[in-house]
PDB file of C-alpha atoms in Angstrom:
ATOM      1  CA  MET A   1     -59.124 -54.071   7.369  1.00  0.00           C
ATOM      2  CA  LYS A   2     -59.564 -52.658   3.875  1.00  0.00           C
ATOM      3  CA  CYS A   3     -63.134 -52.166   2.696  1.00  0.00           C
ATOM      4  CA  ASN A   4     -64.601 -51.438  -0.720  1.00  0.00           C
ATOM      5  CA  ILE A   5     -68.040 -50.279   0.391  1.00  0.00           C
ATOM      6  CA  PHE A   6     -67.185 -46.751  -0.759  1.00  0.00           C
ATOM      7  CA  SER A   7     -66.293 -47.728  -4.320  1.00  0.00           C
ATOM      8  CA  ALA A   8     -69.693 -46.577  -5.603  1.00  0.00           C
ATOM      9  CA  ILE A   9     -69.320 -43.045  -4.209  1.00  0.00           C
ATOM     10  CA  ILE A  10     -68.440 -40.610  -6.939  1.00  0.00           C
ATOM     11  CA  GLU A  11     -70.299 -37.462  -5.932  1.00  0.00           C
ATOM     12  CA  LEU A  12     -72.804 -36.370  -3.322  1.00  0.00           C
ATOM     13  CA  SER A  13     -74.423 -32.967  -3.766  1.00  0.00           C
ATOM     14  CA  GLN A  14     -77.159 -30.674  -2.492  1.00  0.00           C
ATOM     15  CA  ASN A  15     -77.721 -26.898  -2.211  1.00  0.00           C
ATOM     16  CA  ASN A  16     -74.743 -26.036  -4.472  1.00  0.00           C
ATOM     17  CA  VAL A  17     -72.368 -28.062  -2.250  1.00  0.00           C
ATOM     18  CA  CYS A  18     -70.663 -31.066  -3.790  1.00  0.00           C
ATOM     19  CA  LEU A  19     -68.569 -33.791  -2.125  1.00  0.00           C
ATOM     20  CA  ILE A  20     -66.216 -35.696  -4.426  1.00  0.00           C
ATOM     21  CA  LEU A  21     -64.181 -38.665  -3.232  1.00  0.00           C
ATOM     22  CA  LEU A  22     -60.558 -37.532  -3.377  1.00  0.00           C
ATOM     23  CA  ASN A  23     -58.670 -39.219  -6.215  1.00  0.00           C
ATOM     24  CA  HIS A  24     -61.595 -41.423  -7.258  1.00  0.00           C
ATOM     25  CA  GLU A  25     -60.231 -44.015  -9.680  1.00  0.00           C
ATOM     26  CA  HIS A  26     -61.979 -44.456 -13.006  1.00  0.00           C
ATOM     27  CA  GLU A  27     -61.833 -47.577 -15.162  1.00  0.00           C
ATOM     28  CA  HIS A  28     -61.440 -45.871 -18.554  1.00  0.00           C
ATOM     29  CA  GLU A  29     -58.059 -44.552 -19.578  1.00  0.00           C
ATOM     30  CA  HIS A  30     -59.479 -41.303 -20.975  1.00  0.00           C
ATOM     31  CA  GLU A  31     -61.394 -40.659 -17.761  1.00  0.00           C
ATOM     32  CA  HIS A  32     -58.279 -41.518 -15.744  1.00  0.00           C
ATOM     33  CA  GLU A  33     -56.324 -38.858 -17.621  1.00  0.00           C
ATOM     34  CA  HIS A  34     -59.139 -36.370 -16.960  1.00  0.00           C
ATOM     35  CA  GLU A  35     -59.124 -37.318 -13.280  1.00  0.00           C
ATOM     36  CA  HIS A  36     -55.383 -36.762 -13.161  1.00  0.00           C
ATOM     37  CA  GLU A  37     -56.076 -33.146 -14.159  1.00  0.00           C
ATOM     38  CA  HIS A  38     -58.548 -32.925 -11.275  1.00  0.00           C
ATOM     39  CA  GLU A  39     -55.907 -34.145  -8.826  1.00  0.00           C
ATOM     40  CA  HIS A  40     -53.868 -31.045  -9.663  1.00  0.00           C
ATOM     41  CA  GLU A  41     -56.962 -28.857  -9.355  1.00  0.00           C
ATOM     42  CA  HIS A  42     -57.739 -30.406  -5.970  1.00  0.00           C
ATOM     43  CA  GLU A  43     -54.239 -29.748  -4.680  1.00  0.00           C
ATOM     44  CA  GLN A  44     -54.215 -26.157  -5.885  1.00  0.00           C
ATOM     45  CA  GLY A  45     -57.809 -25.573  -4.738  1.00  0.00           C
ATOM     46  CA  LEU A  46     -57.147 -27.017  -1.284  1.00  0.00           C
ATOM     47  CA  ALA A  47     -54.013 -24.868  -0.990  1.00  0.00           C
ATOM     48  CA  GLU A  48     -56.090 -21.795  -1.833  1.00  0.00           C
ATOM     49  CA  ALA A  49     -58.726 -22.832   0.722  1.00  0.00           C
ATOM     50  CA  THR A  50     -56.074 -23.029   3.460  1.00  0.00           C
ATOM     51  CA  LYS A  51     -54.872 -19.515   2.578  1.00  0.00           C
ATOM     52  CA  ASP A  52     -58.421 -18.180   3.066  1.00  0.00           C
ATOM     53  CA  GLY A  53     -58.108 -17.406   6.777  1.00  0.00           C
ATOM     54  CA  GLU A  54     -54.596 -18.848   7.213  1.00  0.00           C
ATOM     55  CA  LEU A  55     -56.180 -22.032   8.540  1.00  0.00           C
ATOM     56  CA  TRP A  56     -52.863 -23.711   9.386  1.00  0.00           C
ATOM     57  CA  LYS A  57     -52.505 -21.225  12.259  1.00  0.00           C
ATOM     58  CA  LEU A  58     -55.602 -22.566  14.028  1.00  0.00           C
ATOM     59  CA  ASN A  59     -55.031 -24.918  16.944  1.00  0.00           C
ATOM     60  CA  ILE A  60     -58.421 -26.616  16.542  1.00  0.00           C
ATOM     61  CA  THR A  61     -57.910 -28.245  13.160  1.00  0.00           C
ATOM     62  CA  SER A  62     -55.355 -30.334  11.277  1.00  0.00           C
ATOM     63  CA  THR A  63     -55.266 -28.009   8.278  1.00  0.00           C
ATOM     64  CA  PRO A  64     -51.870 -28.087   6.586  1.00  0.00           C
ATOM     65  CA  HIS A  65     -49.848 -25.042   5.585  1.00  0.00           C
ATOM     66  CA  TYR A  66     -50.592 -24.274   1.938  1.00  0.00           C
ATOM     67  CA  THR A  67     -47.095 -25.471   0.996  1.00  0.00           C
ATOM     68  CA  GLU A  68     -47.815 -28.861   2.647  1.00  0.00           C
ATOM     69  CA  VAL A  69     -51.141 -29.660   0.948  1.00  0.00           C
ATOM     70  CA  LYS A  70     -49.553 -32.252  -1.365  1.00  0.00           C
ATOM     71  CA  ASN A  71     -48.224 -34.155   1.682  1.00  0.00           C
ATOM     72  CA  TYR A  72     -51.652 -33.883   3.338  1.00  0.00           C
ATOM     73  CA  ILE A  73     -53.296 -35.331   0.218  1.00  0.00           C
ATOM     74  CA  ASP A  74     -50.667 -38.087  -0.066  1.00  0.00           C
ATOM     75  CA  HIS A  75     -51.301 -39.091   3.577  1.00  0.00           C
ATOM     76  CA  ALA A  76     -55.084 -39.067   3.081  1.00  0.00           C
ATOM     77  CA  LEU A  77     -54.741 -41.207  -0.061  1.00  0.00           C
ATOM     78  CA  LYS A  78     -52.465 -43.630   1.786  1.00  0.00           C
ATOM     79  CA  GLN A  79     -55.132 -43.999   4.478  1.00  0.00           C
ATOM     80  CA  LYS A  80     -57.729 -44.428   1.731  1.00  0.00           C
ATOM     81  CA  ALA A  81     -55.670 -47.227   0.144  1.00  0.00           C
ATOM     82  CA  GLU A  82     -55.492 -48.906   3.576  1.00  0.00           C
ATOM     83  CA  GLY A  83     -59.276 -48.592   3.943  1.00  0.00           C
ATOM     84  CA  SER A  84     -59.140 -46.501   7.110  1.00  0.00           C
ATOM     85  CA  ARG A  85     -60.176 -43.132   5.685  1.00  0.00           C
ATOM     86  CA  TYR A  86     -62.296 -41.911   2.790  1.00  0.00           C
ATOM     87  CA  PRO A  87     -61.433 -38.261   2.110  1.00  0.00           C
ATOM     88  CA  PHE A  88     -63.698 -35.917   0.177  1.00  0.00           C
ATOM     89  CA  VAL A  89     -63.038 -32.632  -1.543  1.00  0.00           C
ATOM     90  CA  VAL A  90     -65.804 -30.126  -0.754  1.00  0.00           C
ATOM     91  CA  MET A  91     -66.639 -27.986  -3.744  1.00  0.00           C
ATOM     92  CA  GLU A  92     -69.070 -25.244  -4.704  1.00  0.00           C
ATOM     93  CA  LYS A  93     -70.959 -26.977  -7.508  1.00  0.00           C
ATOM     94  CA  SER A  94     -71.842 -23.890  -9.580  1.00  0.00           C
ATOM     95  CA  THR A  95     -68.265 -22.575  -9.776  1.00  0.00           C
ATOM     96  CA  GLY A  96     -66.072 -25.617  -9.111  1.00  0.00           C
ATOM     97  CA  LYS A  97     -64.303 -23.684  -6.340  1.00  0.00           C
ATOM     98  CA  ILE A  98     -62.826 -25.973  -3.711  1.00  0.00           C
ATOM     99  CA  LEU A  99     -64.000 -25.015  -0.238  1.00  0.00           C
ATOM    100  CA  GLY A 100     -62.204 -27.591   1.912  1.00  0.00           C
ATOM    101  CA  THR A 101     -62.237 -31.259   2.815  1.00  0.00           C
ATOM    102  CA  THR A 102     -63.922 -33.792   5.100  1.00  0.00           C
ATOM    103  CA  SER A 103     -63.626 -37.559   5.605  1.00  0.00           C
ATOM    104  CA  TYR A 104     -65.173 -40.765   6.798  1.00  0.00           C
ATOM    105  CA  HIS A 105     -62.560 -42.342   9.110  1.00  0.00           C
ATOM    106  CA  ASP A 106     -61.994 -44.836  11.927  1.00  0.00           C
ATOM    107  CA  ILE A 107     -64.125 -47.317  10.038  1.00  0.00           C
ATOM    108  CA  LYS A 108     -65.316 -50.280  12.089  1.00  0.00           C
ATOM    109  CA  LEU A 109     -67.297 -52.494   9.723  1.00  0.00           C
ATOM    110  CA  ASN A 110     -67.777 -55.261  12.289  1.00  0.00           C
ATOM    111  CA  VAL A 111     -69.953 -52.921  14.389  1.00  0.00           C
ATOM    112  CA  LYS A 112     -71.226 -50.775  11.473  1.00  0.00           C
ATOM    113  CA  ARG A 113     -69.612 -47.630  12.845  1.00  0.00           C
ATOM    114  CA  PHE A 114     -67.307 -44.925  11.643  1.00  0.00           C
ATOM    115  CA  GLU A 115     -66.586 -41.266  12.219  1.00  0.00           C
ATOM    116  CA  ILE A 116     -66.766 -38.017  10.306  1.00  0.00           C
ATOM    117  CA  GLY A 117     -63.826 -35.700  10.752  1.00  0.00           C
ATOM    118  CA  TYR A 118     -60.616 -34.310   9.238  1.00  0.00           C
ATOM    119  CA  THR A 119     -62.904 -31.431   8.257  1.00  0.00           C
ATOM    120  CA  TRP A 120     -61.752 -27.944   7.395  1.00  0.00           C
ATOM    121  CA  TYR A 121     -63.162 -25.208   5.203  1.00  0.00           C
ATOM    122  CA  ALA A 122     -61.958 -21.892   3.839  1.00  0.00           C
ATOM    123  CA  GLU A 123     -62.745 -19.150   6.342  1.00  0.00           C
ATOM    124  CA  SER A 124     -65.085 -17.446   3.840  1.00  0.00           C
ATOM    125  CA  VAL A 125     -67.521 -20.401   3.988  1.00  0.00           C
ATOM    126  CA  GLN A 126     -67.289 -21.141   7.708  1.00  0.00           C
ATOM    127  CA  ARG A 127     -70.546 -20.496   9.590  1.00  0.00           C
ATOM    128  CA  THR A 128     -72.516 -20.890   6.347  1.00  0.00           C
ATOM    129  CA  HIS A 129     -74.669 -23.747   5.066  1.00  0.00           C
ATOM    130  CA  VAL A 130     -71.606 -25.659   3.802  1.00  0.00           C
ATOM    131  CA  ASN A 131     -70.775 -27.660   6.946  1.00  0.00           C
ATOM    132  CA  THR A 132     -74.426 -28.475   7.653  1.00  0.00           C
ATOM    133  CA  VAL A 133     -74.998 -29.689   4.073  1.00  0.00           C
ATOM    134  CA  CYS A 134     -71.795 -31.752   4.098  1.00  0.00           C
ATOM    135  CA  LYS A 135     -72.646 -33.429   7.393  1.00  0.00           C
ATOM    136  CA  PHE A 136     -76.189 -34.105   6.171  1.00  0.00           C
ATOM    137  CA  LEU A 137     -74.943 -35.676   2.917  1.00  0.00           C
ATOM    138  CA  LEU A 138     -72.403 -37.827   4.745  1.00  0.00           C
ATOM    139  CA  LEU A 139     -74.951 -38.964   7.330  1.00  0.00           C
ATOM    140  CA  GLN A 140     -77.608 -39.644   4.706  1.00  0.00           C
ATOM    141  CA  TYR A 141     -75.252 -41.727   2.571  1.00  0.00           C
ATOM    142  CA  ALA A 142     -73.890 -43.625   5.574  1.00  0.00           C
ATOM    143  CA  PHE A 143     -77.297 -44.564   6.969  1.00  0.00           C
ATOM    144  CA  ASP A 144     -79.239 -45.012   3.714  1.00  0.00           C
ATOM    145  CA  GLN A 145     -76.621 -46.563   1.421  1.00  0.00           C
ATOM    146  CA  LEU A 146     -73.938 -48.090   3.622  1.00  0.00           C
ATOM    147  CA  ASP A 147     -76.215 -49.471   6.355  1.00  0.00           C
ATOM    148  CA  VAL A 148     -74.142 -47.886   9.123  1.00  0.00           C
ATOM    149  CA  GLU A 149     -75.689 -47.903  12.590  1.00  0.00           C
ATOM    150  CA  THR A 150     -73.458 -45.408  14.411  1.00  0.00           C
ATOM    151  CA  ILE A 151     -71.643 -42.278  13.292  1.00  0.00           C
ATOM    152  CA  GLY A 152     -69.194 -40.449  15.517  1.00  0.00           C
ATOM    153  CA  PHE A 153     -68.069 -36.857  15.070  1.00  0.00           C
ATOM    154  CA  ARG A 154     -64.532 -35.935  15.967  1.00  0.00           C
ATOM    155  CA  THR A 155     -63.761 -32.368  16.933  1.00  0.00           C
ATOM    156  CA  ASP A 156     -61.179 -30.705  19.111  1.00  0.00           C
ATOM    157  CA  ILE A 157     -62.317 -30.015  22.678  1.00  0.00           C
ATOM    158  CA  PHE A 158     -61.518 -26.343  22.115  1.00  0.00           C
ATOM    159  CA  ASN A 159     -63.820 -26.177  19.088  1.00  0.00           C
ATOM    160  CA  LEU A 160     -66.961 -25.897  21.188  1.00  0.00           C
ATOM    161  CA  ARG A 161     -68.690 -23.782  18.524  1.00  0.00           C
ATOM    162  CA  LEU A 162     -68.476 -26.640  16.004  1.00  0.00           C
ATOM    163  CA  ALA A 163     -69.634 -29.227  18.524  1.00  0.00           C
ATOM    164  CA  LEU A 164     -72.683 -27.109  19.372  1.00  0.00           C
ATOM    165  CA  GLU A 165     -73.369 -26.446  15.678  1.00  0.00           C
ATOM    166  CA  VAL A 166     -73.395 -30.163  14.918  1.00  0.00           C
ATOM    167  CA  GLN A 167     -75.738 -30.839  17.833  1.00  0.00           C
ATOM    168  CA  HIS A 168     -78.049 -28.010  16.852  1.00  0.00           C
ATOM    169  CA  HIS A 169     -78.206 -28.486  13.071  1.00  0.00           C
ATOM    170  CA  VAL A 170     -77.929 -32.241  12.619  1.00  0.00           C
ATOM    171  CA  LEU A 171     -80.971 -34.134  13.857  1.00  0.00           C
ATOM    172  CA  GLY A 172     -80.461 -37.156  16.028  1.00  0.00           C
ATOM    173  CA  VAL A 173     -76.965 -36.359  17.255  1.00  0.00           C
ATOM    174  CA  ILE A 174     -76.541 -37.300  20.905  1.00  0.00           C
ATOM    175  CA  PRO A 175     -73.174 -36.362  22.442  1.00  0.00           C
ATOM    176  CA  ASP A 176     -71.257 -39.051  24.366  1.00  0.00           C
ATOM    177  CA  SER A 177     -70.531 -36.534  27.113  1.00  0.00           C
ATOM    178  CA  ASP A 178     -71.473 -33.103  28.390  1.00  0.00           C
ATOM    179  CA  PHE A 179     -69.359 -30.086  27.500  1.00  0.00           C
TER     180      PHE A 179
END
């Protein structure tokens, strides 16, 4: 089921971290041309983020090889068009440097539930404020603006550090099971 509840999202930001909906469509032709430039910047920036730590070598994330970022973006945008995923580019607001990506996904509007996942960041910003700020912004927008009642977090079973970080730093998270 395709949903348009995300059409108002353009940018969420706090503490120098900015989330921009990947390939957000603008109504004005001039803005569309400008956004087309950003698509190239997002692809190049995401490729650079994957190189920072050779993230494609990790078994605990779905990070593409830097040569496959275009395919990764195309797949995310296909899911966005279908209404099943809303991918964000994570950016350092003061510099415009792309740090990684995260998404709303597995959207179940009939029960006001969806998940946060498909998240990966350049190694240089892992274990910093970036993930906590992103999760906070996504949770805040989901509960305050989208009237969602349940948010799930998807992480690999072998990424225990991330699961514990989410539990520790994000208030109100109750795991479905023990680790």
